[in-house]
Short mmCIF file of C-alpha atoms in Angstrom, two decimals:
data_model
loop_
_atom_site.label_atom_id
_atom_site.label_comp_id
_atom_site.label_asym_id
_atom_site.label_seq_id
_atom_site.Cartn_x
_atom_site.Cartn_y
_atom_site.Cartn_z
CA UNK A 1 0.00 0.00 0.00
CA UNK A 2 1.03 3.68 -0.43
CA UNK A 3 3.71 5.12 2.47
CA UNK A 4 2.82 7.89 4.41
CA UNK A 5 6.10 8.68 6.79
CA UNK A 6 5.91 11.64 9.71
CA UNK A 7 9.18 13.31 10.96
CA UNK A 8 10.35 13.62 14.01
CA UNK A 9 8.89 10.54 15.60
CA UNK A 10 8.73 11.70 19.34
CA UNK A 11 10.01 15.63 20.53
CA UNK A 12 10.16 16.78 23.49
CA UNK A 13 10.22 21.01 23.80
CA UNK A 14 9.42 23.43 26.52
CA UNK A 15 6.62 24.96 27.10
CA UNK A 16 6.22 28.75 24.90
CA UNK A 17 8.19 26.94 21.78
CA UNK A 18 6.85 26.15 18.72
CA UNK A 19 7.19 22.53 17.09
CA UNK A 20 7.13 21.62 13.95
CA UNK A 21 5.96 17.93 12.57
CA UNK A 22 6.37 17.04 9.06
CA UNK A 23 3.84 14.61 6.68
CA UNK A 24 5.26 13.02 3.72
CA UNK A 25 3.57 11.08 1.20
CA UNK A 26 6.30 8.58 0.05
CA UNK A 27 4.99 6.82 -2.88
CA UNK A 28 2.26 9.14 -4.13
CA UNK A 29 0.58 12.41 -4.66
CA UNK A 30 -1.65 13.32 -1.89
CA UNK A 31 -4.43 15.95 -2.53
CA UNK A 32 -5.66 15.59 0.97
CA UNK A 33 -4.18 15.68 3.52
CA UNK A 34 -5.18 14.98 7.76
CA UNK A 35 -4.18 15.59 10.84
CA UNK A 36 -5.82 13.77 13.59
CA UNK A 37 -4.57 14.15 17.85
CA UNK A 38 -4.76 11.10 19.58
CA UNK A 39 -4.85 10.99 23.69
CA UNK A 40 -3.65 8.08 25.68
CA UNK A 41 -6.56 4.42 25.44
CA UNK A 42 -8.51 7.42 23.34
CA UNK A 43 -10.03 7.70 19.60
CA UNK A 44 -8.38 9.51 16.72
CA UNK A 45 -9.74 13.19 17.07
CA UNK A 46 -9.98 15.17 13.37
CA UNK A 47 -7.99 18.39 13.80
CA UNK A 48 -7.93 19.58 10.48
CA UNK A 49 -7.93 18.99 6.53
CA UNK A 50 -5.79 20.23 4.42
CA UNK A 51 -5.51 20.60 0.57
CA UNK A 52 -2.11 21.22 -1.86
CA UNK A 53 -2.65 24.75 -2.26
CA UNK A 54 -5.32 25.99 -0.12
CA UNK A 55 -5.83 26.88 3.36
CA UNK A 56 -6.82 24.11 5.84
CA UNK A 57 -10.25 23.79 7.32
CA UNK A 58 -10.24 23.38 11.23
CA UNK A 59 -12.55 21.36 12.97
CA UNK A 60 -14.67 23.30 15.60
CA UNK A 61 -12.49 23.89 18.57
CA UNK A 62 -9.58 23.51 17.08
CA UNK A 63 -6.99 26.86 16.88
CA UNK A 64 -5.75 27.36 13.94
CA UNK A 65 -3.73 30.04 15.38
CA UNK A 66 -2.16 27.35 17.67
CA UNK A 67 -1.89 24.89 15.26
CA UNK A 68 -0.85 25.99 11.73
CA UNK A 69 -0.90 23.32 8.93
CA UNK A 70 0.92 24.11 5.73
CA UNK A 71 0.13 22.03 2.66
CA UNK A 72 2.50 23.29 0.47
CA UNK A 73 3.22 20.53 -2.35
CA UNK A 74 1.43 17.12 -3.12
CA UNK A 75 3.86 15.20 -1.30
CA UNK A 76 4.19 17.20 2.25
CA UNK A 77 1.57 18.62 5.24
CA UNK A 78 3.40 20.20 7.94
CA UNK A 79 2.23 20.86 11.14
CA UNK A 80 3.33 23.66 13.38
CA UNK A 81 2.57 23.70 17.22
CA UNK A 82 2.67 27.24 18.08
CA UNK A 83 4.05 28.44 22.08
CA UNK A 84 3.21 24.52 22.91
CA UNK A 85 1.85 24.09 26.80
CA UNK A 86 1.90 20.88 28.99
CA UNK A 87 -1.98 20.54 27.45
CA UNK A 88 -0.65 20.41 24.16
CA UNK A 89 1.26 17.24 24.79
CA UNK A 90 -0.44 14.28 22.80
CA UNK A 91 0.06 12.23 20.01
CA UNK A 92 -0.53 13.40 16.80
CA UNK A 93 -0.92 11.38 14.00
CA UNK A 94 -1.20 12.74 9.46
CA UNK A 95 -3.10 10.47 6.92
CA UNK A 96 -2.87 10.94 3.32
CA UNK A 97 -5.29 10.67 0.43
CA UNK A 98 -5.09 10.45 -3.30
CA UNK A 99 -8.50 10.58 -5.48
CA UNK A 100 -8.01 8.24 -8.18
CA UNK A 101 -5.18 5.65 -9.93
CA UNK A 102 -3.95 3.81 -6.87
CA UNK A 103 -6.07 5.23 -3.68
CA UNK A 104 -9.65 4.30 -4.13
CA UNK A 105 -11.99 7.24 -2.88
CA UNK A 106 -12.28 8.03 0.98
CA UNK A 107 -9.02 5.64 1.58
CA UNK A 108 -6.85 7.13 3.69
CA UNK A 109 -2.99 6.18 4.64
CA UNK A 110 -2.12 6.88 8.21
CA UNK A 111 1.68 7.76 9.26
CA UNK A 112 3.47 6.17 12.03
CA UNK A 113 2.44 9.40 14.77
CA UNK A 114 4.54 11.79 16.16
CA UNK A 115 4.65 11.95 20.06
CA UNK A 116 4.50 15.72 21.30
CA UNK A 117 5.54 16.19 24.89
CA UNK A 118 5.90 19.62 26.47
CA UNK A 119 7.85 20.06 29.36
CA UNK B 1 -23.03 14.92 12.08
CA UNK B 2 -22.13 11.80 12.18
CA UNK B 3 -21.66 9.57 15.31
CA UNK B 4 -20.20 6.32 15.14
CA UNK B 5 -20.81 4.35 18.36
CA UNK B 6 -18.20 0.73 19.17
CA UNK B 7 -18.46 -2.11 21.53
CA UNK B 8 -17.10 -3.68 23.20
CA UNK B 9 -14.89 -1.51 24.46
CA UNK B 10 -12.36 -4.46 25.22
CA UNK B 11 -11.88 -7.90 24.36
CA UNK B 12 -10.13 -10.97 25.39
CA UNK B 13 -10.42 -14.40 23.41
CA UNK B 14 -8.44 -16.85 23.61
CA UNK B 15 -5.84 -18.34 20.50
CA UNK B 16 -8.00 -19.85 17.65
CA UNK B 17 -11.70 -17.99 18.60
CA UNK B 18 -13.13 -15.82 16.90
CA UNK B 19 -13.93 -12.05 17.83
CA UNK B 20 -16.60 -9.90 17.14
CA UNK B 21 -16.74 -5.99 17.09
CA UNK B 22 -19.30 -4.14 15.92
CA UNK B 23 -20.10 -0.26 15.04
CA UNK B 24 -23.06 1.35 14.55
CA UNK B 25 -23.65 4.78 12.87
CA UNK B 26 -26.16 7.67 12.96
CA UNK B 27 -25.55 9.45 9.14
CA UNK B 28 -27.62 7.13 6.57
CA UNK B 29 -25.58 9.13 3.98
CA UNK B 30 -22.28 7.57 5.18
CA UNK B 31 -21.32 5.12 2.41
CA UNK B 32 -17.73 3.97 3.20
CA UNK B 33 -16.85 2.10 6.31
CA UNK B 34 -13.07 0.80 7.22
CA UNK B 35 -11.66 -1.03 9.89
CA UNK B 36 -8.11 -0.33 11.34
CA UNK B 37 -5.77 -1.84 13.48
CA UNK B 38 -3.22 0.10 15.90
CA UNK B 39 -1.06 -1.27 17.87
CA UNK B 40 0.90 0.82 21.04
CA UNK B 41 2.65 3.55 19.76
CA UNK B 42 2.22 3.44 16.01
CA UNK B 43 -0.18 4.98 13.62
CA UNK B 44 -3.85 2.98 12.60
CA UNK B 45 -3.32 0.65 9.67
CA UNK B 46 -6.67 -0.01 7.14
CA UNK B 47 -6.82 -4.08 7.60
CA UNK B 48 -10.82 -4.24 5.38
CA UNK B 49 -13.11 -1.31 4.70
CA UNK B 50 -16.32 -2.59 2.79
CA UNK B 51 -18.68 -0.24 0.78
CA UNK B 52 -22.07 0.68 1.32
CA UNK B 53 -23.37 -1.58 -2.20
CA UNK B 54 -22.03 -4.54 -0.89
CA UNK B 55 -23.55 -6.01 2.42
CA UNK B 56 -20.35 -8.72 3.34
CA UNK B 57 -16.31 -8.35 2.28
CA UNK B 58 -13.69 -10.94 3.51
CA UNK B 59 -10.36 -11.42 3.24
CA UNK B 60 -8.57 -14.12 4.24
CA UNK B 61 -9.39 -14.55 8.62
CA UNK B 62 -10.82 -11.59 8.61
CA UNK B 63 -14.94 -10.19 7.43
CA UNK B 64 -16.67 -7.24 7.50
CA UNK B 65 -20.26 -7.39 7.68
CA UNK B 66 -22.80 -4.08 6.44
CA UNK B 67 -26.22 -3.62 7.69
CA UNK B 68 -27.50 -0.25 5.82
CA UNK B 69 -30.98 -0.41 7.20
CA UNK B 70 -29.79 -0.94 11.07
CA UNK B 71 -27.01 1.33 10.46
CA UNK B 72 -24.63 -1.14 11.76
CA UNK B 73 -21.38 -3.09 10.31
CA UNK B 74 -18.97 -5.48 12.04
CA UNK B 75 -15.47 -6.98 12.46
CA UNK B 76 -15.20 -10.49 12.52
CA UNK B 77 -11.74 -12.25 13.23
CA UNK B 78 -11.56 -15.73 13.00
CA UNK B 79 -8.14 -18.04 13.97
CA UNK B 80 -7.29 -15.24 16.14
CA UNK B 81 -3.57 -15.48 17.09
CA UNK B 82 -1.58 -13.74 19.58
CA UNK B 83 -0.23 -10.93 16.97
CA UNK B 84 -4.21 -9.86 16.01
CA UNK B 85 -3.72 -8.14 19.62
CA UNK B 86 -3.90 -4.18 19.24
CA UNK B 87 -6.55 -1.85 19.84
CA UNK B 88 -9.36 -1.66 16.29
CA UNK B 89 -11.22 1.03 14.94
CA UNK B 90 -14.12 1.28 12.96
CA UNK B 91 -14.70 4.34 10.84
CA UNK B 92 -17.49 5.87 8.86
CA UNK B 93 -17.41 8.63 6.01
CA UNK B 94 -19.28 9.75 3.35
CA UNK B 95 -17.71 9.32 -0.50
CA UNK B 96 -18.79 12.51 -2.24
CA UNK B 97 -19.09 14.26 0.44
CA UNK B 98 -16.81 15.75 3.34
CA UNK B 99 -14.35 12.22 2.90
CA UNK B 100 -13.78 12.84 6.87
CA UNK B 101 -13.81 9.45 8.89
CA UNK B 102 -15.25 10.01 11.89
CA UNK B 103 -14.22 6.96 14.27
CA UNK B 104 -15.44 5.07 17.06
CA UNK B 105 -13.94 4.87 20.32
CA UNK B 106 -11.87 1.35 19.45
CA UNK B 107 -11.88 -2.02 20.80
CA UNK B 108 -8.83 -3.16 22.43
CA UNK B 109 -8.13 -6.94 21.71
CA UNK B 110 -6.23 -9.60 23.92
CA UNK B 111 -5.86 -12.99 22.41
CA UNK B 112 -4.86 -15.14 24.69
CA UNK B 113 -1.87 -17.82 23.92
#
């Protein structure tokens, strides 16, 4: 199946920094692109969508000030975690989409998570 | 919007029975429903999804069974082994539409050596 990686895997910052987490498609062009939170034994909670060349749409109660996602090509989402607090910490996990050829419609490839923790 | 509702919440078989989780959804619109598997400290992984026009999917020990008039669809694992042990998701979204999943709450499964 199509590779979706996410850099760094774990980071650790203190608290007022901002943190940056990168989503790469490896193998194909994603159009969409998400970015899901995940707390400990909890669900997958939608943060935001984003499409190559357009702003992301937030999910209600969801910053976008705080957390700025940047889909700038059809290969990488990034996602910036502006002055991070303790509250902040989580797991945070992209998926990738591609509408068409290999990716059938609505199938989405999850990355391996990135583990936030702010000191 | 849609609400996608799982249970159990945990389960623990032992090696070789089968296991059962089902979902049920609110949004009659949804048309696309996947399963994934995630295990500690790793990202979910599709295992089946199966499609609104079809009621039944299977591949290889696993099925995925669609009810469209209950609103309800299920995992089914049979030969479990030690390694099917991770926590599952079921998912439901609407092709056409927003293509958000919106998940369920997961299933965490023990299989028992």
């Amino acid at each position: 199946g199509a590779v979706v990686s996410q850099h760094p895997s774990r980071v650790i910052c203190k608290s007022g920094t901002s943190v940056k987490i990168e989503c790469r498609s490896l193998d194909f062009q994603a159009t969409t692109m998400f970015w899901y939170r995940q707390f400990p034994k909890k669900s997958l909670m939608l943060m935001a969508t984003s499409n190559e060349g357009s702003k992301a749409t937030y999910e209600q109660g969801v910053e976008k000030d705080k957390f700025l996602i940047n889909h700038a090509s059809l290969t990488l989402s990034t996602l910036t975690v502006t002055s991070a607090h303790p509250e902040d910490s989580s797991f945070y996990i992209c998926s990738a989409s591609w509408f068409g050829g290999r990716a059938r419609i609505n199938e989405q490839f999850f990355g391996p998570g990135t583990r936030l923790t702010v000191l | 919007g849609e609400n996608v509702e799982q249970h159990p919440s945990t389960l623990s078989v032992q090696e070789g029975d089968s296991a059962v989780i089902k979902c049920t959804y609110s949004d009659s619109a949804s048309n696309y429903f996947p399963w994934y598997k995630q295990e500690l400290g790793k990202g979910p992984q599709l295992i089946i999804d199966i499609r609104s026009n079809v009621g039944e999917k299977k591949d290889q020990r696993i099925a995925v069974t669609l009810n469209k008039t209950a609103k309800h669809f299920s995992l089914h694992i049979t030969e479990t082994q030690p390694e099917d042990s991770a926590v599952y998701f079921c998912a439901a979204s609407w092709q056409g539409g927003s293509e958000k999943l919106v998940f369920g709450k997961g299933t965490k499964l023990t299989v028992n050596p």
